[in-house]
XYZ file of N, CA and C in Angstrom:
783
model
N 35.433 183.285 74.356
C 36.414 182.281 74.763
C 37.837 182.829 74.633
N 38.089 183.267 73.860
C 39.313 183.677 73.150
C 39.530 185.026 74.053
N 38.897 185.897 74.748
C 38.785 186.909 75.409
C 39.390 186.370 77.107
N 38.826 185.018 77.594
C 39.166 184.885 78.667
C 40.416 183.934 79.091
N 41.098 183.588 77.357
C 42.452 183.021 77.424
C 43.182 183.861 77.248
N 42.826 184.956 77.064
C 43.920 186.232 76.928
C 43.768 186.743 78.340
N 42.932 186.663 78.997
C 42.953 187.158 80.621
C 43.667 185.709 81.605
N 43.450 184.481 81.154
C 44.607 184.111 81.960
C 45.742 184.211 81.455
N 45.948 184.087 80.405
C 47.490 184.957 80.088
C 48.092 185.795 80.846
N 46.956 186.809 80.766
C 47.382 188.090 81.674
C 48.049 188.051 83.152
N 46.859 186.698 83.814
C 46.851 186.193 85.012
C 48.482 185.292 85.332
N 49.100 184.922 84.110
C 49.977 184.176 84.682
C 51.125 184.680 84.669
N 51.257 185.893 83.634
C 51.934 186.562 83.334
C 52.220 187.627 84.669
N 51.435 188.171 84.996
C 51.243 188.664 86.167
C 52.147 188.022 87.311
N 51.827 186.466 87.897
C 52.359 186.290 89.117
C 53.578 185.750 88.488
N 53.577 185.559 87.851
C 55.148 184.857 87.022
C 56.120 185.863 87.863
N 55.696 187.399 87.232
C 56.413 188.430 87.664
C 57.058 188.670 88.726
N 55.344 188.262 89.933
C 55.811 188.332 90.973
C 56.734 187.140 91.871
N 56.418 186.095 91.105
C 57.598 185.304 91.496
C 59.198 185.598 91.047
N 58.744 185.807 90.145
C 60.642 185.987 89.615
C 61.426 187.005 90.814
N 60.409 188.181 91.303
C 61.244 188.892 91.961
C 61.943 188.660 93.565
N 61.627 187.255 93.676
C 62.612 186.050 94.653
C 62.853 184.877 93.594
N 64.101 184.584 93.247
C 64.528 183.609 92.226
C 64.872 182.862 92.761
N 65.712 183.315 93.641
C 65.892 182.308 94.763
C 65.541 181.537 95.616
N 64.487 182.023 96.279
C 62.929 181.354 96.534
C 62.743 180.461 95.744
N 62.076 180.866 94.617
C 61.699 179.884 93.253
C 62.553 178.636 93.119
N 63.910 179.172 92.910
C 64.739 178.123 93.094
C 64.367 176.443 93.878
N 64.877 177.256 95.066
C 64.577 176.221 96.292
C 63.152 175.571 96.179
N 62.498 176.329 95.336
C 61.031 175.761 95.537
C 60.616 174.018 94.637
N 61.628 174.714 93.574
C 61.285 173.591 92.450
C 62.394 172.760 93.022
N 63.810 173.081 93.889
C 64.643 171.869 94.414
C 63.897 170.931 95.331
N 62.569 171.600 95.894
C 62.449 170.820 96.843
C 60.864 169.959 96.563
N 60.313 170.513 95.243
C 59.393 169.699 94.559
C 60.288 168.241 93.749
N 61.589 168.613 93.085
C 62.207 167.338 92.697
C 62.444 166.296 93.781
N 63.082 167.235 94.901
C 63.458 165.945 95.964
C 61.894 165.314 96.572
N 61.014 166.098 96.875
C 59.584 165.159 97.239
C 59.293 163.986 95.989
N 59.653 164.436 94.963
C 59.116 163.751 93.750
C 60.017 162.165 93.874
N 60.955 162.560 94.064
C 61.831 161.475 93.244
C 61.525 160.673 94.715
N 61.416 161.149 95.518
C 61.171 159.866 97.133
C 60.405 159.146 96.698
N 59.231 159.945 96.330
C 58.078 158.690 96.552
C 58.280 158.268 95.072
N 58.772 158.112 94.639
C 59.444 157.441 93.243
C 60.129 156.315 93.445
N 61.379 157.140 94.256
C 61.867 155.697 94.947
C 61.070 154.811 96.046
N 60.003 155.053 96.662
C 59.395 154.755 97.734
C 58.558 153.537 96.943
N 58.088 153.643 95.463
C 57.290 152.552 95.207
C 58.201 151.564 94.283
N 59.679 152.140 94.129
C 60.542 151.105 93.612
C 60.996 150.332 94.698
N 60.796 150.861 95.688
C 61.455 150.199 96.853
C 60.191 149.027 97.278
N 58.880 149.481 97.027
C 57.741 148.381 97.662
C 57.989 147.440 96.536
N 58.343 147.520 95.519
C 58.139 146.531 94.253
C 59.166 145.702 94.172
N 60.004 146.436 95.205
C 61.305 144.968 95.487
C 60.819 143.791 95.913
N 59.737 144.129 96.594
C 59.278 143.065 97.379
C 57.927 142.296 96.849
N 57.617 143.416 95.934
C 56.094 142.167 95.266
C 56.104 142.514 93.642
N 55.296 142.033 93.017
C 55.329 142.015 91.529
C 54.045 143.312 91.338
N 53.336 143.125 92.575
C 51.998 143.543 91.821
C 51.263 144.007 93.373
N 50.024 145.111 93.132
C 49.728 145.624 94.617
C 48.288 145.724 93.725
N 47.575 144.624 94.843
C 45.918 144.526 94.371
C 45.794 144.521 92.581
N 46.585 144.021 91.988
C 46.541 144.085 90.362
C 47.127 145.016 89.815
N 47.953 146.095 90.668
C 48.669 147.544 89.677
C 50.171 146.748 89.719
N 50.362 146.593 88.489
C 52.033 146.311 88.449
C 52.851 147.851 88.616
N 54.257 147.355 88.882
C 55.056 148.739 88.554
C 54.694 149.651 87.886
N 54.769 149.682 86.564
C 54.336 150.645 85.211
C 53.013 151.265 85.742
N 52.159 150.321 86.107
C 50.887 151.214 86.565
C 50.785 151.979 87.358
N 51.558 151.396 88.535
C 51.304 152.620 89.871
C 52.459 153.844 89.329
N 53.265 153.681 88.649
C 53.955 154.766 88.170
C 52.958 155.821 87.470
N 52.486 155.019 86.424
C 51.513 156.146 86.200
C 50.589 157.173 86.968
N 50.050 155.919 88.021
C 49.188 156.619 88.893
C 49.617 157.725 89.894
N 50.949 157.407 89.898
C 51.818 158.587 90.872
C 52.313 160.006 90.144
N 52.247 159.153 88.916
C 52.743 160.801 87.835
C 51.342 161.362 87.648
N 50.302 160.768 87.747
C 48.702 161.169 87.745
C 48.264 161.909 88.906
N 48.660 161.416 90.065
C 48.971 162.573 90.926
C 48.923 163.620 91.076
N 50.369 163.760 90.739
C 51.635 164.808 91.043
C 50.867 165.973 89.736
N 50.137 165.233 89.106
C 49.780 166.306 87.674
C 48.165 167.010 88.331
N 47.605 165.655 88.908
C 46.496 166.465 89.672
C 46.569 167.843 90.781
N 47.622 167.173 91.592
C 48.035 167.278 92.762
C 48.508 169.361 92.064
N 49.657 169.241 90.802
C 49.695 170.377 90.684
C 48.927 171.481 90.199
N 48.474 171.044 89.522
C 46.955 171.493 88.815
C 46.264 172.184 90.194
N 45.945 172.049 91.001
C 45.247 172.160 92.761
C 45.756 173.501 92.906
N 47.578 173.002 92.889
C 48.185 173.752 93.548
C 49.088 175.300 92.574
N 48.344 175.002 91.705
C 48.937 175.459 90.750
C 48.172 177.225 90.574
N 46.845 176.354 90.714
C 45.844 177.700 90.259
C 45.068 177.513 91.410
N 43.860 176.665 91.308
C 43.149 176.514 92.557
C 43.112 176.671 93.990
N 44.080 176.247 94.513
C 44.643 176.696 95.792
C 44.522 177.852 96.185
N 45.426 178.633 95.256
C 45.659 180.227 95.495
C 44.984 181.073 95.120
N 43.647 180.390 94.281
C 42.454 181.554 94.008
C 41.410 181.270 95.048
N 40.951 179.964 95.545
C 40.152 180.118 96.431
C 40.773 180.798 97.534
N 42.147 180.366 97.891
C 42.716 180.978 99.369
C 42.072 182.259 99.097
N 42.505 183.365 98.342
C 42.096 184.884 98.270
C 40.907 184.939 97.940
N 40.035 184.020 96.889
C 38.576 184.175 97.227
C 37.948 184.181 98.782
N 38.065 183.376 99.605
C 37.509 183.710 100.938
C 38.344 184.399 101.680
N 39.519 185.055 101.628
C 39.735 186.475 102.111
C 39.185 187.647 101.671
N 38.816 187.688 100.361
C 38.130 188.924 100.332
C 36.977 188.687 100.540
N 36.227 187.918 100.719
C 34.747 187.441 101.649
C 35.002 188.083 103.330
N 35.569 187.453 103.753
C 36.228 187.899 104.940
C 36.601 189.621 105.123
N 37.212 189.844 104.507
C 37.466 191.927 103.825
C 36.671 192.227 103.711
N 35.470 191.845 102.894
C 34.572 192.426 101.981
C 35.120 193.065 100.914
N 36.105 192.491 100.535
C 36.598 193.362 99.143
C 36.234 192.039 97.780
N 35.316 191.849 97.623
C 35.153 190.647 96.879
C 34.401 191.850 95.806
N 33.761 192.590 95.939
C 32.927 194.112 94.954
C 34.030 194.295 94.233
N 35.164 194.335 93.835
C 36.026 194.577 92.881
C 35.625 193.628 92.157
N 35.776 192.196 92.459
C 35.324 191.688 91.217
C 34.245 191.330 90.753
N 33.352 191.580 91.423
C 31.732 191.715 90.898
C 31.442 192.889 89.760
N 32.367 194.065 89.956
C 32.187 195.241 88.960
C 33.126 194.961 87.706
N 33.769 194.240 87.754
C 34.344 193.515 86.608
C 33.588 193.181 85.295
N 33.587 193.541 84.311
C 32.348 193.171 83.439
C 33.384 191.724 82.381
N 33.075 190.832 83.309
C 33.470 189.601 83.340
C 32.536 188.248 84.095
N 33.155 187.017 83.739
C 32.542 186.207 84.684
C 33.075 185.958 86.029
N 32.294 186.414 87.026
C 32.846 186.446 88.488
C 33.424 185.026 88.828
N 32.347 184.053 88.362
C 33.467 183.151 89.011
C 34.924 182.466 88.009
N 35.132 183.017 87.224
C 36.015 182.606 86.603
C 37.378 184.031 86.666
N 36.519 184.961 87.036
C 37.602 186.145 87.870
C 37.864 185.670 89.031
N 37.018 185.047 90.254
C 37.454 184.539 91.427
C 38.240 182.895 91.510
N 38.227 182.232 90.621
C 38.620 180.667 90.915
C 39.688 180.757 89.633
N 40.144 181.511 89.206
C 41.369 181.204 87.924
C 42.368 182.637 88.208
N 41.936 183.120 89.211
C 43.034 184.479 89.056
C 44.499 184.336 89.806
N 44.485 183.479 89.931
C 45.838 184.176 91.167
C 46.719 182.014 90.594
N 47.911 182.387 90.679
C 48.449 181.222 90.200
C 49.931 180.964 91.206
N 50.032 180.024 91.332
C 51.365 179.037 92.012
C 52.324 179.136 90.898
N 53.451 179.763 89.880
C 53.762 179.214 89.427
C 55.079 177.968 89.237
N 55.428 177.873 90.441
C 56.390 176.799 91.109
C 55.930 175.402 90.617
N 54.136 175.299 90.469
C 53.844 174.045 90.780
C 53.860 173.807 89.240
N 54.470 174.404 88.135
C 54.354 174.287 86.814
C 55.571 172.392 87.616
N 56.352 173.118 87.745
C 57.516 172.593 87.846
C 57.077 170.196 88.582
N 55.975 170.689 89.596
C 55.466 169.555 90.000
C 55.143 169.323 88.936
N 53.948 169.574 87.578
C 53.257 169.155 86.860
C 53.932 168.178 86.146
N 55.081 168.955 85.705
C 56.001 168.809 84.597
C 56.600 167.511 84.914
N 57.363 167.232 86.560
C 57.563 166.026 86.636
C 56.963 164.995 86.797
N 55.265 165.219 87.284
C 54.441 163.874 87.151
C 53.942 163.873 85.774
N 54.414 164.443 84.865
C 54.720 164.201 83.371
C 55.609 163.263 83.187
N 56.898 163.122 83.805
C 57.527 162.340 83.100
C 57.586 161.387 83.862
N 56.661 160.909 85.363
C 56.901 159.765 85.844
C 55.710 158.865 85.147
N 55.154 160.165 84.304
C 53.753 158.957 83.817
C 54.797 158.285 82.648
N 55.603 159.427 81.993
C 55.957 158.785 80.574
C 56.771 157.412 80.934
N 57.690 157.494 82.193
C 58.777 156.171 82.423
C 57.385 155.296 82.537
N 56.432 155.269 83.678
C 55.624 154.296 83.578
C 55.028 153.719 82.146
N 54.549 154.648 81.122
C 54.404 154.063 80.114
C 55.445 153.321 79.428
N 56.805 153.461 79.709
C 58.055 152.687 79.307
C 57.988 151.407 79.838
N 57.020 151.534 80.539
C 57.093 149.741 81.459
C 56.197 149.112 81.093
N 55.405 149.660 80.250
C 53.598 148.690 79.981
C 54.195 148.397 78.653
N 52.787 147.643 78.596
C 53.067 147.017 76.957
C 52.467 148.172 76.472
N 52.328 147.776 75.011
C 51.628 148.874 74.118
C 50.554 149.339 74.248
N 50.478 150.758 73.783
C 48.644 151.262 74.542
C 48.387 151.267 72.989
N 46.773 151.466 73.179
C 46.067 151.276 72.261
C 46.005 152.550 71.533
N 44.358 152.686 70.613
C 43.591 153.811 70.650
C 43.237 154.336 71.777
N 42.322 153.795 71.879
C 41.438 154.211 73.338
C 42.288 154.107 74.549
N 43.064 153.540 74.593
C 43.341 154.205 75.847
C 44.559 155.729 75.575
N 45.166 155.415 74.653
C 45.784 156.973 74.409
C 44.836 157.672 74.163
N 43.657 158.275 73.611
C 42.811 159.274 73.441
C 42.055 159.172 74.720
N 41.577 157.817 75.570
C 41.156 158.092 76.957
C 42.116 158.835 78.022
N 42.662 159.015 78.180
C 44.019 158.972 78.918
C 43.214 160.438 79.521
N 44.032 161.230 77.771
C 44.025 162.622 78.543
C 42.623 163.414 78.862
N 41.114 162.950 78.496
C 40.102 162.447 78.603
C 39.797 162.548 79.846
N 40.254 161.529 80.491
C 39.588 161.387 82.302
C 40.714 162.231 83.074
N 41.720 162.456 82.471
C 42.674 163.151 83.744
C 42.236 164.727 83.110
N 41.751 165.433 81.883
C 40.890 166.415 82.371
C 39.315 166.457 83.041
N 39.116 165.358 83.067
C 37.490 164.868 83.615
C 38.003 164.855 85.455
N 39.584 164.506 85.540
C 39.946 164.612 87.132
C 40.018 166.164 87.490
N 40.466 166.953 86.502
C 40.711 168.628 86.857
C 39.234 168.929 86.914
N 38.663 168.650 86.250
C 36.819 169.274 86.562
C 36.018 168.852 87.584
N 36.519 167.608 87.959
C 36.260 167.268 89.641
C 36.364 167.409 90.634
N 38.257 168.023 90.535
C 38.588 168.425 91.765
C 37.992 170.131 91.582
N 38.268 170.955 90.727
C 37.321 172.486 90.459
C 36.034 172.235 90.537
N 35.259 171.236 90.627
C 33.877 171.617 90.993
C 34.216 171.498 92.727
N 34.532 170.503 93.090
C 34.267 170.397 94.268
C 35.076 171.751 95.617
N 36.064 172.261 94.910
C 36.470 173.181 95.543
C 35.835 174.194 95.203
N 35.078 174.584 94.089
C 34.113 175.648 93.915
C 32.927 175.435 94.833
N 32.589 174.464 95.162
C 31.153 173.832 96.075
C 31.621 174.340 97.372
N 32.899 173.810 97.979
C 33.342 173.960 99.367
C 33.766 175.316 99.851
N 34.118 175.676 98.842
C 34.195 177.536 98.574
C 32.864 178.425 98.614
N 31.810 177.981 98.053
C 31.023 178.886 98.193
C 30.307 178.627 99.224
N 30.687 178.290 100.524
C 30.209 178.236 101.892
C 30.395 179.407 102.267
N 31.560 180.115 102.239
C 31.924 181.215 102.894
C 31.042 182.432 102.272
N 29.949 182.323 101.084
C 29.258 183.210 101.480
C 28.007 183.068 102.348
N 27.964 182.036 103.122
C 27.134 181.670 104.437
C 27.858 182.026 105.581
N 28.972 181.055 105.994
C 29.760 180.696 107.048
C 30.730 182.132 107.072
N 31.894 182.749 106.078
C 32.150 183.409 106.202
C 33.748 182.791 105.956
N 33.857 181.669 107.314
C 35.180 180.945 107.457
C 35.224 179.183 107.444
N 35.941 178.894 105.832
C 35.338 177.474 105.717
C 36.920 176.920 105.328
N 37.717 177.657 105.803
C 39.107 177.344 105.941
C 38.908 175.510 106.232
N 38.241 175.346 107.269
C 38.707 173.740 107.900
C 37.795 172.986 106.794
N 36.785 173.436 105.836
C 36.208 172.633 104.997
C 37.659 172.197 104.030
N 38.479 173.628 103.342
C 39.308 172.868 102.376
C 40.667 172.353 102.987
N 40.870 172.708 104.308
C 42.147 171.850 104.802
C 41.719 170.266 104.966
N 40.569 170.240 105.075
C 40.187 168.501 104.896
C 39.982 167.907 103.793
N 39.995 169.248 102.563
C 40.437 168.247 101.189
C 41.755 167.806 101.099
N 42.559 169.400 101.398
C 43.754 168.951 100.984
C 44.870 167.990 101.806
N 43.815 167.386 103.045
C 44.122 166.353 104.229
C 44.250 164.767 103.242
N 42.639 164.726 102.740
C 42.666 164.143 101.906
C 43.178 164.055 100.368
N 44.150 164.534 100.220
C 44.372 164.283 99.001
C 45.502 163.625 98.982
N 46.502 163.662 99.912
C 47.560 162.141 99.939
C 47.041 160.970 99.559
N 45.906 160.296 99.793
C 45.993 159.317 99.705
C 45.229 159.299 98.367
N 45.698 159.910 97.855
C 45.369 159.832 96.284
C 46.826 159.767 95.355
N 47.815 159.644 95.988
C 48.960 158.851 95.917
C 48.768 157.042 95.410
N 47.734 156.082 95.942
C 47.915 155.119 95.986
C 46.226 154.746 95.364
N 46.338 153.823 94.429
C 45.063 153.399 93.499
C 44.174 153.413 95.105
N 42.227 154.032 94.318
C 41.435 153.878 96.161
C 41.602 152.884 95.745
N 41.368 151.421 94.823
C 41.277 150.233 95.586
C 41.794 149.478 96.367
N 42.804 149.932 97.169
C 43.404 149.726 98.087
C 42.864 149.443 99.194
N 42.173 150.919 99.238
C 41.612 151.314 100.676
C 40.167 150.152 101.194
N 40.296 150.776 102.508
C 38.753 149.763 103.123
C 37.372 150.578 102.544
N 36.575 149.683 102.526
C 35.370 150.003 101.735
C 34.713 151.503 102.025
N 34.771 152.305 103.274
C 34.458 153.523 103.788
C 35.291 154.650 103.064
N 36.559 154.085 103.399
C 37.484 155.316 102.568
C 37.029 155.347 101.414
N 37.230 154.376 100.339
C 36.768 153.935 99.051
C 36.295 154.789 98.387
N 34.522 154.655 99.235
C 33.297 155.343 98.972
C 33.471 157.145 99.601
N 34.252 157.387 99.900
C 34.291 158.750 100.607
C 35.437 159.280 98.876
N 36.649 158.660 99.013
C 37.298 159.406 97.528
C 37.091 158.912 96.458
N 35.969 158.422 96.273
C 35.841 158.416 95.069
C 33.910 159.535 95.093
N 33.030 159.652 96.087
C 32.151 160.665 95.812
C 32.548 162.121 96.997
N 32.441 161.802 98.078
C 32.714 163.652 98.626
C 33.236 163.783 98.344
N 35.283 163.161 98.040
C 36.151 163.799 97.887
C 36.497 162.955 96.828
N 36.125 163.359 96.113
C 36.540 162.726 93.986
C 38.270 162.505 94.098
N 38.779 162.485 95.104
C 40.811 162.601 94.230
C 40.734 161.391 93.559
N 40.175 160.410 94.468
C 40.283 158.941 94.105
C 39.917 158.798 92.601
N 38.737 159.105 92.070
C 38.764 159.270 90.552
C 39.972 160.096 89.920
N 39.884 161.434 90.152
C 40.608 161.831 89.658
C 42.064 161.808 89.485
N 42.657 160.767 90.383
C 43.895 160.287 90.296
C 44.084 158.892 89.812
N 43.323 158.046 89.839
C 43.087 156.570 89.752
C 42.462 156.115 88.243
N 41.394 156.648 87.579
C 40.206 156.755 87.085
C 41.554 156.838 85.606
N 42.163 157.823 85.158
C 43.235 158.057 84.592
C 44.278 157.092 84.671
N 44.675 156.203 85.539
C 45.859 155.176 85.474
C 45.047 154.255 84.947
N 43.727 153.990 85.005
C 43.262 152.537 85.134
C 43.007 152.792 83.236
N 42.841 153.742 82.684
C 42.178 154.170 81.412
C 43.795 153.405 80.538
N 44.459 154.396 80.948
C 45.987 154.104 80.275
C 46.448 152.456 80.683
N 46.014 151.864 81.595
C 46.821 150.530 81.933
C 45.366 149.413 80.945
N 44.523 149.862 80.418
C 43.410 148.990 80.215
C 42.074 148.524 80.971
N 42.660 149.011 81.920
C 41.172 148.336 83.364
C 40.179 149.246 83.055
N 39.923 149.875 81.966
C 38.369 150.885 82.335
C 37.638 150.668 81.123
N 36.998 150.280 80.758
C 35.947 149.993 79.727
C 35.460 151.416 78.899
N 35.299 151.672 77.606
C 34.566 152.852 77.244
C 33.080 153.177 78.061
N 32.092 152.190 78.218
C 31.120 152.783 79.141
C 31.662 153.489 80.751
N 32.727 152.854 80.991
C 32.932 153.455 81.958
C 33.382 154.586 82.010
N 34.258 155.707 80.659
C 34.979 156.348 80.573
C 34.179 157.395 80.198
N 32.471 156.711 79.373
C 31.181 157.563 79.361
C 30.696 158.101 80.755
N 30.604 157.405 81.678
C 30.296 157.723 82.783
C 31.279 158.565 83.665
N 32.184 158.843 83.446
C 33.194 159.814 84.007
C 32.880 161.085 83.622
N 32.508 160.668 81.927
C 32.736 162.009 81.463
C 31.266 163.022 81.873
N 30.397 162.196 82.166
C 29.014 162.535 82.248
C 29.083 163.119 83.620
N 29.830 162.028 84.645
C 29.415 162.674 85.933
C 30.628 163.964 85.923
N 31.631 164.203 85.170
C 32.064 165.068 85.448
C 31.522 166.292 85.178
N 30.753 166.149 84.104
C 29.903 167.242 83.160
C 28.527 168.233 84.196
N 28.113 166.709 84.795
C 27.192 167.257 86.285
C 28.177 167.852 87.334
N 28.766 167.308 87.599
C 29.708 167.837 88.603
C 29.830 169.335 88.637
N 30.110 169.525 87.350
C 30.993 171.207 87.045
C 29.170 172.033 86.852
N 28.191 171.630 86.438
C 26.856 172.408 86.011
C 26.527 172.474 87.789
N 26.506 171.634 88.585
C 25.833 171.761 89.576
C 26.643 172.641 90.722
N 28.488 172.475 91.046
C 29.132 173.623 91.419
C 28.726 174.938 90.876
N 28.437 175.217 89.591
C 28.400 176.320 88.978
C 26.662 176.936 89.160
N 25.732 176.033 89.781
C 24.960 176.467 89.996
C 24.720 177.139 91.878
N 25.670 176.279 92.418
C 25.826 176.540 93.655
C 26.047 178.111 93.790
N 27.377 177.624 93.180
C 28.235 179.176 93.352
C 27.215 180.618 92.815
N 26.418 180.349 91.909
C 25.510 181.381 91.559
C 23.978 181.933 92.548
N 24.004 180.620 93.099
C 22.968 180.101 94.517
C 23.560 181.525 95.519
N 24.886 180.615 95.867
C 25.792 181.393 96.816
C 25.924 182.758 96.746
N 26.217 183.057 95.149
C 26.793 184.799 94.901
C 25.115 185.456 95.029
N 24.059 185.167 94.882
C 22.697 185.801 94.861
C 22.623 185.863 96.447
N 22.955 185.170 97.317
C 23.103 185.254 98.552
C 23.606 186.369 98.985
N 24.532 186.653 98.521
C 25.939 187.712 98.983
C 25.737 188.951 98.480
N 25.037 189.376 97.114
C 24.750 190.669 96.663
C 23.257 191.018 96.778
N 22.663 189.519 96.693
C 21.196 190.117 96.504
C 20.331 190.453 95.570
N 21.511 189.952 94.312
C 21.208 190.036 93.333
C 21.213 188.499 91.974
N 21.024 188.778 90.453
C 21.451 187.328 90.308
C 23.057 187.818 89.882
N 23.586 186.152 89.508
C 24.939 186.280 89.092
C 25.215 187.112 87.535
């Protein structure tokens, strides 16, 4: 364990580098993650002029749920994004044998190597739109402060299984580009609690495309709406979630070498 937190170390340390050497870039990058941020900030102070409450989320709540987001949302974009992107390019190359000779775990050399670090900067502020939202609720409890951070890592193991699942197509297909541009199609509307949505959407983000838990599932824990059995059942299906990607992907890599993982 302690061996492969010193290799993402390595890993972040690494692109850190290579970011710094455009600062300026960087710059603009995090100016223009604040200005997206603070819109739709103002965008749901602006709907709340007009109502108290949206399907039962008061202010404070959907705040949370938007800083729940922006924390998912960077998390994606943070690491995930940019390791699958280069995981199915070197599928595509065939240069993916570098990291098979790695005397490491391949998929944790292929899905944790390569990092965004701009999107620290998103994380950080749907950090503090959760904290103002908690400035607006009444008092949280136990359980829901120890649930909290609980299901919103039970949301990071949802959205990494399922991009590990949609990823290991390409050792079939080759090119499954349009599989993850239709996650990350779907993942706006993980901006807004699913119960919003009509019963189809609903059922689509909260099982093919989990954002809906993983963005929602976390506001509802912190505002009170989720029961401990329910917060059992998150944690369980998240637990399947990540064993059954991880069996895929080993499915997949025996495919590709011919060998086991």
């Amino acid at each position: 364990m302690v061996r492969y937190l010193r290799l993402l170390r390595l890993f972040f340390r690494t692109e850190l580098q290579y970011e710094l050497e455009y600062r300026l870039n960087l710059l603009l990058e995090i100016v223009q993650t604040i200005v997206v941020t603070s819109t739709s900030v103002a965008a749901v102070l602006v709907l709340f002029n007009y109502t108290t409450a949206l399907n039962g989320w008061d202010l404070g709540a959907m705040l949370v749920l938007l800083g729940c987001f922006y924390l998912v949302q960077g998390f994606g974009e943070l690491v995930l994004q940019p390791s699958f992107e280069k995981f199915m390019e070197h599928v595509r190359l065939g240069t993916l044998d570098f990291a098979l000779l790695k005397p490491a775990s391949v998929q944790f050399l292929v899905t944790l190597r390569h990092f965004q670090v701009v999107q620290i900067a998103q994380m950080g502020l749907g950090a503090i739109v959760v904290a103002v939202g908690l400035s607006r609720m009444p008092s949280v409890g136990i359980f829901e402060a120890v649930g909290f951070p609980i299901a919103l890592i039970c949301g990071f193991a949802l959205i990494y299984s399922l991009l590990v699942a949609l990823s290991t197509f390409a050792f079939w297909f080759v090119r499954v580009d349009n599989l993850m541009a239709l996650y990350w199609s779907f993942l706006d509307a993980g901006r807004f609690p699913v119960d919003v949505y009509p019963g189809w959407l609903r059922v689509t983000l909260s099982t093919a495309v989990p954002i809906g838990i993983a963005v929602t599932v976390p506001a509802q824990v912190i505002a009170g709406r989720l029961d401990p059995l329910g917060l059992v059942v998150l944690v369980l299906g998240s637990v399947a979630a990540f064993i059954l990607a991880s069996w895929f992907w080993r499915l997949g890599l025996r495919s590709y070498t011919g060998a086991s993982a």
